PDB file of C-alpha atoms in Angstrom:
ATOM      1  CA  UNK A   1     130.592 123.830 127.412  1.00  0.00           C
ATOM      2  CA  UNK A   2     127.473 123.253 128.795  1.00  0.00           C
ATOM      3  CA  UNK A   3     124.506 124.322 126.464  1.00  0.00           C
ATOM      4  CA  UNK A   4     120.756 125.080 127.865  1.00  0.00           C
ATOM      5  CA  UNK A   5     118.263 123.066 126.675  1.00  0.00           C
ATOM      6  CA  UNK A   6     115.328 123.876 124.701  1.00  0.00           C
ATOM      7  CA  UNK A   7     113.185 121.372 122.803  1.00  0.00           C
ATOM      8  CA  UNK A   8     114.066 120.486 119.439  1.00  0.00           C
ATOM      9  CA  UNK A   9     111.382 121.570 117.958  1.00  0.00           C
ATOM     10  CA  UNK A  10     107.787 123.095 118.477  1.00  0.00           C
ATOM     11  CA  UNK A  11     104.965 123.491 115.491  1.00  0.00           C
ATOM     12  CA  UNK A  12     101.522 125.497 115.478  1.00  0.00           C
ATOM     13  CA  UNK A  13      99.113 126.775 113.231  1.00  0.00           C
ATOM     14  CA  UNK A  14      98.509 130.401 111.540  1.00  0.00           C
ATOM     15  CA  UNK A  15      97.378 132.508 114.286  1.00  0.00           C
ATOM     16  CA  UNK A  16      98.182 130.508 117.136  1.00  0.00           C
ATOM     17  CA  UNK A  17     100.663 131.257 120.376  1.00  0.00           C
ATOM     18  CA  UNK A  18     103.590 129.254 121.150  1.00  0.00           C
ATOM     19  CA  UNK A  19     105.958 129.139 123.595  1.00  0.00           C
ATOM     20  CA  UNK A  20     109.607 127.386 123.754  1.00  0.00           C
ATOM     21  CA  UNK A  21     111.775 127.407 126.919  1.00  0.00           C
ATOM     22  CA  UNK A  22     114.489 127.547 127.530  1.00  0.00           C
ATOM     23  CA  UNK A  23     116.253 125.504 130.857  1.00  0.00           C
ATOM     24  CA  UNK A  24     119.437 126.300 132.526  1.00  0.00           C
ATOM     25  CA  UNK A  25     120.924 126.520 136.055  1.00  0.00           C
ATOM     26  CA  UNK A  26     121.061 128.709 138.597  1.00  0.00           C
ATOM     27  CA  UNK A  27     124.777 129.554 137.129  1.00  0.00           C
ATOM     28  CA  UNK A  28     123.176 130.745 134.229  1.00  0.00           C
ATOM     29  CA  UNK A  29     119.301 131.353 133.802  1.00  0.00           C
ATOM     30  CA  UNK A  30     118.617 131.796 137.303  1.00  0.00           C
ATOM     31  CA  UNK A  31     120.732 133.530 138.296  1.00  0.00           C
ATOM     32  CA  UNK A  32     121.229 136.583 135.700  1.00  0.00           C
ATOM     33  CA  UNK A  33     118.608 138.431 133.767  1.00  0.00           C
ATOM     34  CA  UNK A  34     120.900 138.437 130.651  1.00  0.00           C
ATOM     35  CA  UNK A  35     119.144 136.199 128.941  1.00  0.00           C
ATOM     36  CA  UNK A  36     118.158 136.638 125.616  1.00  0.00           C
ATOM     37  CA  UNK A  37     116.655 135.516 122.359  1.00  0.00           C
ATOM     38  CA  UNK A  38     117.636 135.085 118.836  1.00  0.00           C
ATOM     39  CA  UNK A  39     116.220 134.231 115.409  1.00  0.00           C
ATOM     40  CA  UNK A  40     117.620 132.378 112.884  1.00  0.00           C
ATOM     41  CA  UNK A  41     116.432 132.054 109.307  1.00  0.00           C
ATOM     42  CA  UNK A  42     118.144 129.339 107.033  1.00  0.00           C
ATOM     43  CA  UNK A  43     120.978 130.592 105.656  1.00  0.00           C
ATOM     44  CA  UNK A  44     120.350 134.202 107.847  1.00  0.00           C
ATOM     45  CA  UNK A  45     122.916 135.217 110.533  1.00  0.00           C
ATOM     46  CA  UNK A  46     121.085 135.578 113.919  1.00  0.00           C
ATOM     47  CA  UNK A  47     118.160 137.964 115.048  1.00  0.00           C
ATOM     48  CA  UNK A  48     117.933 139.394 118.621  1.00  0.00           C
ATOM     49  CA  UNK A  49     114.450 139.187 119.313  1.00  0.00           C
ATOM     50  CA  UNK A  50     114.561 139.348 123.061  1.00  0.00           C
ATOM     51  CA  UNK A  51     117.398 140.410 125.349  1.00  0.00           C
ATOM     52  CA  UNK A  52     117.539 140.776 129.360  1.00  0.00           C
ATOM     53  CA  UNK A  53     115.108 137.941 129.929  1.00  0.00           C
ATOM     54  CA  UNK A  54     111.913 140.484 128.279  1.00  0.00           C
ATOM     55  CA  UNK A  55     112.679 143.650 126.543  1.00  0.00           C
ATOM     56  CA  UNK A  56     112.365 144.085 122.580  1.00  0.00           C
ATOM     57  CA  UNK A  57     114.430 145.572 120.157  1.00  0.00           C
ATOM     58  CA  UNK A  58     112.760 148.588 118.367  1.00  0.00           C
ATOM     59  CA  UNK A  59     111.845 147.260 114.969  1.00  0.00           C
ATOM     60  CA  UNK A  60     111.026 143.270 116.502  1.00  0.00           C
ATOM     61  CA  UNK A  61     107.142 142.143 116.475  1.00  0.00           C
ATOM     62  CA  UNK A  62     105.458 142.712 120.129  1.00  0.00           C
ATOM     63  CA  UNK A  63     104.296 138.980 119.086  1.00  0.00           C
ATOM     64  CA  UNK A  64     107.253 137.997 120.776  1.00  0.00           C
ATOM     65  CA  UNK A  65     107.639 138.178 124.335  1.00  0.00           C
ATOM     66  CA  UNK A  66     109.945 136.656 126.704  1.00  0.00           C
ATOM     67  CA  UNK A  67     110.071 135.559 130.266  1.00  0.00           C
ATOM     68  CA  UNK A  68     111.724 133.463 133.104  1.00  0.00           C
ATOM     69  CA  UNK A  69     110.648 131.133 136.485  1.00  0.00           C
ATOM     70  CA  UNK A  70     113.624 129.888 138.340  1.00  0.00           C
ATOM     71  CA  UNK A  71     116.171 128.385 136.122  1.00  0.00           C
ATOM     72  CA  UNK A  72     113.946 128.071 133.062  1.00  0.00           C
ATOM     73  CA  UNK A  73     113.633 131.414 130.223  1.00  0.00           C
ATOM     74  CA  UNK A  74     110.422 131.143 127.714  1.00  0.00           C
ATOM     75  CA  UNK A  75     110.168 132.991 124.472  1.00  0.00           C
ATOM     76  CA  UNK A  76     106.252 133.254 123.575  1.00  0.00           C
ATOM     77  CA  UNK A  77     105.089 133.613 120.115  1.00  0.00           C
ATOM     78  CA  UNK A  78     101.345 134.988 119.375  1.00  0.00           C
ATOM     79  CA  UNK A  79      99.723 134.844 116.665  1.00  0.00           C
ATOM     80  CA  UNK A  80     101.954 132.984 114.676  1.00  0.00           C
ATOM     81  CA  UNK A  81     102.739 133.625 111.018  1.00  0.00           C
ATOM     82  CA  UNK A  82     104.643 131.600 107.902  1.00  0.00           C
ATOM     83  CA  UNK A  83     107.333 134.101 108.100  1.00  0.00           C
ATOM     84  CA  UNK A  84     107.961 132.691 112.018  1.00  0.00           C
ATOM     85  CA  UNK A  85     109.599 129.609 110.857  1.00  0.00           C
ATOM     86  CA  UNK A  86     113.162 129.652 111.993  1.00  0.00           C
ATOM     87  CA  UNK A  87     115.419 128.453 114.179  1.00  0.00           C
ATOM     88  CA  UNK A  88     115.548 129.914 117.982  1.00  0.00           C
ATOM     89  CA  UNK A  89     118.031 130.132 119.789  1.00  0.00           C
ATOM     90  CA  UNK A  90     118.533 131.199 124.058  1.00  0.00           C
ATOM     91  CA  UNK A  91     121.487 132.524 125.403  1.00  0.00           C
ATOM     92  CA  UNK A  92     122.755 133.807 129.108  1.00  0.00           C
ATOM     93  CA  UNK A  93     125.838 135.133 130.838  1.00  0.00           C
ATOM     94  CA  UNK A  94     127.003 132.312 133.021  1.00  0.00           C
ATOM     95  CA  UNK A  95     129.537 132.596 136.261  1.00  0.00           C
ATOM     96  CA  UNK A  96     131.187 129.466 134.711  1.00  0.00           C
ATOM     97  CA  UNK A  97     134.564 129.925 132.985  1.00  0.00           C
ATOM     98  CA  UNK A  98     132.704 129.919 129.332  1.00  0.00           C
ATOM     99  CA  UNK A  99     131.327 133.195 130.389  1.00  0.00           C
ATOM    100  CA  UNK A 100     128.312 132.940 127.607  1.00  0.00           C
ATOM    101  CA  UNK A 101     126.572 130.506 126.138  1.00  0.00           C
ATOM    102  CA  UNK A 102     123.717 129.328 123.974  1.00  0.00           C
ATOM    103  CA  UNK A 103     120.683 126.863 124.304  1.00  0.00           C
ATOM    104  CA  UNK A 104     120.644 123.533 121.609  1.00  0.00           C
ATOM    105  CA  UNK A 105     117.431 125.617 119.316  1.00  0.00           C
ATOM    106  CA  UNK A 106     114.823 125.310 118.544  1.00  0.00           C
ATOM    107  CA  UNK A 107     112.894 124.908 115.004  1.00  0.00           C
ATOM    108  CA  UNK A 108     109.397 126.763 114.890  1.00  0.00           C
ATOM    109  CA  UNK A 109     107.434 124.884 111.693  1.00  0.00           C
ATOM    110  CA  UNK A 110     104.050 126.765 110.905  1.00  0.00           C
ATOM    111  CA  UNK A 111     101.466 124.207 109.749  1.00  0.00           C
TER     112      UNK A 111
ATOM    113  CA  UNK B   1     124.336 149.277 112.068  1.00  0.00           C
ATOM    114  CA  UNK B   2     127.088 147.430 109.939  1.00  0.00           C
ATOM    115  CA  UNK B   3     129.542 144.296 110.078  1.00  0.00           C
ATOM    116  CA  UNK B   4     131.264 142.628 107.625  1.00  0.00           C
ATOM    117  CA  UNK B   5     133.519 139.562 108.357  1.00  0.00           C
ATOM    118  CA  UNK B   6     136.614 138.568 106.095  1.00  0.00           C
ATOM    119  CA  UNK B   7     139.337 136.565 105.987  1.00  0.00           C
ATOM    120  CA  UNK B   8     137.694 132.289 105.618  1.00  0.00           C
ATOM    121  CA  UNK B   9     138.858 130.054 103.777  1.00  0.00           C
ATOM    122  CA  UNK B  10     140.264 126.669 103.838  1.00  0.00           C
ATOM    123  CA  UNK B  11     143.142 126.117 106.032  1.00  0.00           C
ATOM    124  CA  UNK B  12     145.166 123.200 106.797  1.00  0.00           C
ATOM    125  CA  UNK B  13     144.817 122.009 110.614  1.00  0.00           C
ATOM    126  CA  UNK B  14     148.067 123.282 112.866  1.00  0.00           C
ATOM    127  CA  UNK B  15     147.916 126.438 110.820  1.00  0.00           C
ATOM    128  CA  UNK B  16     146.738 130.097 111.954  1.00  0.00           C
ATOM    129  CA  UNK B  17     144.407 132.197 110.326  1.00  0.00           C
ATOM    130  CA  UNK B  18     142.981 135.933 111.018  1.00  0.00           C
ATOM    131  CA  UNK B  19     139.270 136.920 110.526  1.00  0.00           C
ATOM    132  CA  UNK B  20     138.347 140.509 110.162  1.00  0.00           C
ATOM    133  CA  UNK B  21     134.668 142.280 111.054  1.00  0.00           C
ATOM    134  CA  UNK B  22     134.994 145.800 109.411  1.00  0.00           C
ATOM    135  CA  UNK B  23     132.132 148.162 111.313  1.00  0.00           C
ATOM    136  CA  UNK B  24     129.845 151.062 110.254  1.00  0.00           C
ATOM    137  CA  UNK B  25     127.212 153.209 111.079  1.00  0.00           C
ATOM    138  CA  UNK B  26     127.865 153.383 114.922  1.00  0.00           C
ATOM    139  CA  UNK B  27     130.638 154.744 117.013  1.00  0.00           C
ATOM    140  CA  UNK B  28     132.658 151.127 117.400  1.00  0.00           C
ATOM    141  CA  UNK B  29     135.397 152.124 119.872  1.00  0.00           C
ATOM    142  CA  UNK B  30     131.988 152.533 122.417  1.00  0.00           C
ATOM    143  CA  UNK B  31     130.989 148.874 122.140  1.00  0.00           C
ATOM    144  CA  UNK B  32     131.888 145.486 122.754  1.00  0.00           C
ATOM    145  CA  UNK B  33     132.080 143.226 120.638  1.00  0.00           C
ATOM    146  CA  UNK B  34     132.108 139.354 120.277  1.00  0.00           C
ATOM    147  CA  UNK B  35     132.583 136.586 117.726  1.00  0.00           C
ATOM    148  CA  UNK B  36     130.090 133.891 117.748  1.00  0.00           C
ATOM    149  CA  UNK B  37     130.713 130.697 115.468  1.00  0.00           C
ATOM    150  CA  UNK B  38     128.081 128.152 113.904  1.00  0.00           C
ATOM    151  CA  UNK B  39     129.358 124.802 112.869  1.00  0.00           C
ATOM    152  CA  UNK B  40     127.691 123.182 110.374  1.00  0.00           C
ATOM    153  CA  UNK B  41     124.392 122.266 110.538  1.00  0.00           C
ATOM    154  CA  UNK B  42     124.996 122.855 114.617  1.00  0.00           C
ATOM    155  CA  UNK B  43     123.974 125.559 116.850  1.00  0.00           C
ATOM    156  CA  UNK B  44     125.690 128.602 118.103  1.00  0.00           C
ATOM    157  CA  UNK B  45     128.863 128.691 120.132  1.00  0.00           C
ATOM    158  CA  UNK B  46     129.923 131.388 121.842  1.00  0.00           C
ATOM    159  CA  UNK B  47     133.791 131.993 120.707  1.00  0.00           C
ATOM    160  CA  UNK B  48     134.982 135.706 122.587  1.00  0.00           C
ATOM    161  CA  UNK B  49     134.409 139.051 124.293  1.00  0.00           C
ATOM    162  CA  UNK B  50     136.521 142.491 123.607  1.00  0.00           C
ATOM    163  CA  UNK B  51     134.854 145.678 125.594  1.00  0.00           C
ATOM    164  CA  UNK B  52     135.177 148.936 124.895  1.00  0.00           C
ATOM    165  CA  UNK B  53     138.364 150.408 126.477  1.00  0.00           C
ATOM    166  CA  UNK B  54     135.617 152.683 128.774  1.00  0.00           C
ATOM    167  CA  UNK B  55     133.939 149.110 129.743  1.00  0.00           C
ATOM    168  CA  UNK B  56     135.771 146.773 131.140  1.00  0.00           C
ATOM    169  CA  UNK B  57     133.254 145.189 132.987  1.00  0.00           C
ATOM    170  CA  UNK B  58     134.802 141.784 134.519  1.00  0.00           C
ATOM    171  CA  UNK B  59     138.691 142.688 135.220  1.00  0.00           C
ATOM    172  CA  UNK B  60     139.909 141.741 132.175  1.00  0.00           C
ATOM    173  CA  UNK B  61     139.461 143.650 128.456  1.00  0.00           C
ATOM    174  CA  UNK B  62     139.002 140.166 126.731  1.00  0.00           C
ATOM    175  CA  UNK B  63     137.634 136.905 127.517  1.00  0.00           C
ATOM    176  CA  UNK B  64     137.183 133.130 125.445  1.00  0.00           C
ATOM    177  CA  UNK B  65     135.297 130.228 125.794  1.00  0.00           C
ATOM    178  CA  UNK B  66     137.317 127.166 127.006  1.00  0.00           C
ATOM    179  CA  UNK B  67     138.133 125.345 123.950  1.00  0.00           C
ATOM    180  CA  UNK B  68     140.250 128.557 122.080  1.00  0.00           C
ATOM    181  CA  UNK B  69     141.798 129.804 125.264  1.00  0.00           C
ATOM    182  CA  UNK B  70     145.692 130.263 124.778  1.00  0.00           C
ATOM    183  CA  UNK B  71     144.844 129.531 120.679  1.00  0.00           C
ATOM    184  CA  UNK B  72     142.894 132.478 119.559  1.00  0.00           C
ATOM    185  CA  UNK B  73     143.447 136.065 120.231  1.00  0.00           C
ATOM    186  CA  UNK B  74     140.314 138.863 119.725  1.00  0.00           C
ATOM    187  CA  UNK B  75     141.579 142.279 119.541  1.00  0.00           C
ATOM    188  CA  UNK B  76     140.071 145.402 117.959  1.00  0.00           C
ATOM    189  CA  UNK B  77     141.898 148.716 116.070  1.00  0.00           C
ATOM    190  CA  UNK B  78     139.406 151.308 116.905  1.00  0.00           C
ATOM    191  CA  UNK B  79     141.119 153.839 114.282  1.00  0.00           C
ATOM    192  CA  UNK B  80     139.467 151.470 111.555  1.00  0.00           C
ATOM    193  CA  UNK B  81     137.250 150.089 113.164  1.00  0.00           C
ATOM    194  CA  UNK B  82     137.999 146.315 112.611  1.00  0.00           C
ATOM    195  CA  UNK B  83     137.505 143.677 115.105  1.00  0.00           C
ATOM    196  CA  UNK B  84     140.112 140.742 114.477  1.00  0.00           C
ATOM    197  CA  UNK B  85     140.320 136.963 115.550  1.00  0.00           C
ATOM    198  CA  UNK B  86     143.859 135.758 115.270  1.00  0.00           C
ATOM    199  CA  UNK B  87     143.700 132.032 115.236  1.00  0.00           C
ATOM    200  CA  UNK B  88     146.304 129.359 115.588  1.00  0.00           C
ATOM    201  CA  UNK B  89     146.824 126.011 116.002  1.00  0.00           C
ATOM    202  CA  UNK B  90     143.454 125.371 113.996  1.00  0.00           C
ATOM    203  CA  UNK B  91     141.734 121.925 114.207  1.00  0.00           C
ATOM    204  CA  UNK B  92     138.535 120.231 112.578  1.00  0.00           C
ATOM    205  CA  UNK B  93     136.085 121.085 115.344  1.00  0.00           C
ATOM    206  CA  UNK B  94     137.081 124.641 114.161  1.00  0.00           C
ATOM    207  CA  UNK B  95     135.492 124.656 111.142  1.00  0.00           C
ATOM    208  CA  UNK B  96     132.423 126.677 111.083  1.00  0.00           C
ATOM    209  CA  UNK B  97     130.838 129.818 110.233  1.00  0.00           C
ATOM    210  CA  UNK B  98     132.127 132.551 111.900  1.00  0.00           C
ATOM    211  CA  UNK B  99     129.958 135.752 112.991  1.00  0.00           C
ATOM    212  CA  UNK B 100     131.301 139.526 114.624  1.00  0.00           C
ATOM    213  CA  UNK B 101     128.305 140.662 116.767  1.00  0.00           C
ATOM    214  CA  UNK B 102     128.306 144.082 118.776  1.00  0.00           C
ATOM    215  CA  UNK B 103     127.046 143.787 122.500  1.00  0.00           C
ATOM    216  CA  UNK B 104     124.691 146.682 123.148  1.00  0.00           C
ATOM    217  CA  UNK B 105     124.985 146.874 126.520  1.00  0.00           C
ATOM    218  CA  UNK B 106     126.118 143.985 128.667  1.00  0.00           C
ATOM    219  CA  UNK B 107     125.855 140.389 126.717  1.00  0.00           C
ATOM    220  CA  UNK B 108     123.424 141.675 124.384  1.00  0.00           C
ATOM    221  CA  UNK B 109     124.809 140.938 120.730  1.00  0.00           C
ATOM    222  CA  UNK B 110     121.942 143.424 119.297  1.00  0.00           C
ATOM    223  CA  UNK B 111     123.718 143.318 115.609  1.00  0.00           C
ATOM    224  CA  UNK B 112     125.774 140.096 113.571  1.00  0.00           C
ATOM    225  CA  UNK B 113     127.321 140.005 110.495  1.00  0.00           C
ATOM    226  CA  UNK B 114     126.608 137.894 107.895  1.00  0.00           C
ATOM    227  CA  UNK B 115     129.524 135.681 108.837  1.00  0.00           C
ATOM    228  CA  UNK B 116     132.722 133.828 107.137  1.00  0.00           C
ATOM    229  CA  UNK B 117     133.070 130.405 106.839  1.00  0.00           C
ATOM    230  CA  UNK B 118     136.685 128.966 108.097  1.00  0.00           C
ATOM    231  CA  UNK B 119     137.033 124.680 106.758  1.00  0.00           C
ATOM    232  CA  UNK B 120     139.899 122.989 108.570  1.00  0.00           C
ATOM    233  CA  UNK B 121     140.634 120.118 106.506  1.00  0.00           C
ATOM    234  CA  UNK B 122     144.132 119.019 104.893  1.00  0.00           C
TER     235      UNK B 122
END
């Protein structure tokens, strides 16, 4: 299957905002707003953080916030904390036969 | 919200094998539900879809990604609400952890277990 591509990884300091995105196709990303985003600690099964491009779960951080442009989803971290480093990972409905599927991840290091 | 998967182990490839996600604290004959696998030190892979019987949203009550179609089978048993994966004809790019996940809505998978880990090998 074909995955969406995020960047392998993306690093900031305490306090900082960063964002990692999250490309696809007009099959997937583009064309669907289910789209979400999930958290993954070592070790940790998966967090949804974002789901249907930019709502929250109750209990998730309003420091993360989600969008999209065209083919291309972005998850947005503020003020980033220690306990942000994790693994991220997109995922979107997609009108090919897979059905679902998830982006490569990407790991958040806090300097 | 609770899942708990069962049923890993090591397997020999050719064989079958049948994972279980027992659920709790929701009403699991209104949901979907998925499994989601995690090869090691990979990324997530989307394995299979059941809906609710209500909520059949695409046609069909159960769908797969390519690679397990015709080899596993998801089903659910609402009266104990269990979700099962009935695998056969395992191989090595099998082997992974496997997770349950409920869908809230439509391809939201709001809640995960904390996953079993299958090991094709001989």
């Amino acid at each position: 299957q074909s995955a969406l591509t995020q960047p392998d990884s993306v690093s900031g300091s305490p306090g900082q905002s960063i964002t990692i995105s999250c490309t696809g196709t007009a099959r997937d990303v583009g064309g669907y707003n289910f789209v979400s985003w999930h958290q993954q600690h070592p070790g940790e099964a998966p967090k949804l953080i974002i789901y249907d491009v930019s709502d929250r779960p109750s209990g998730v951080s309003n420091r993360f916030s989600g969008s999209k442009s065209g083919n291309t989803a972005s998850l947005t971290i503020s003020g980033l904390q220690a306990e942000d480093e994790a693994e991220y990972y997109c995922s979107s409905y997609t009108s090919r036969s897979t059905l679902y599927v998830f982006g490569t991840g990407t790991t958040v290091t806090v300097l | 919200v609770q899942l708990v998967e069962s049923g890993g182990g090591l397997v020999q490839p050719g064989r079958s094998m049948r994972l279980s996600c027992a659920a709790s604290g929701f009403t699991f004959r209104n949901y979907g539900m998925h499994w989601v696998r995690q090869a090691p030190g990979k990324g997530l892979e989307w394995v299979a879809v059941i809906w609710s019987d209500g909520n059949k949203k695409y046609g069909s009550n159960e769908y797969y990604t390519d690679s397990v179609t015709g080899r596993f089978t998801i089903s659910r048993d609402n009266s104990k609400n269990t979700l099962f994966l009935q695998m056969t004809s395992l191989r090595a790019e099998d082997t992974a952890i496997y997770y349950c996940a409920r869908d809230l809505d439509h391809w939201e998978l709001d809640s995960w277990g904390q996953g079993t880990l299958v090991t094709v090998s001989s």
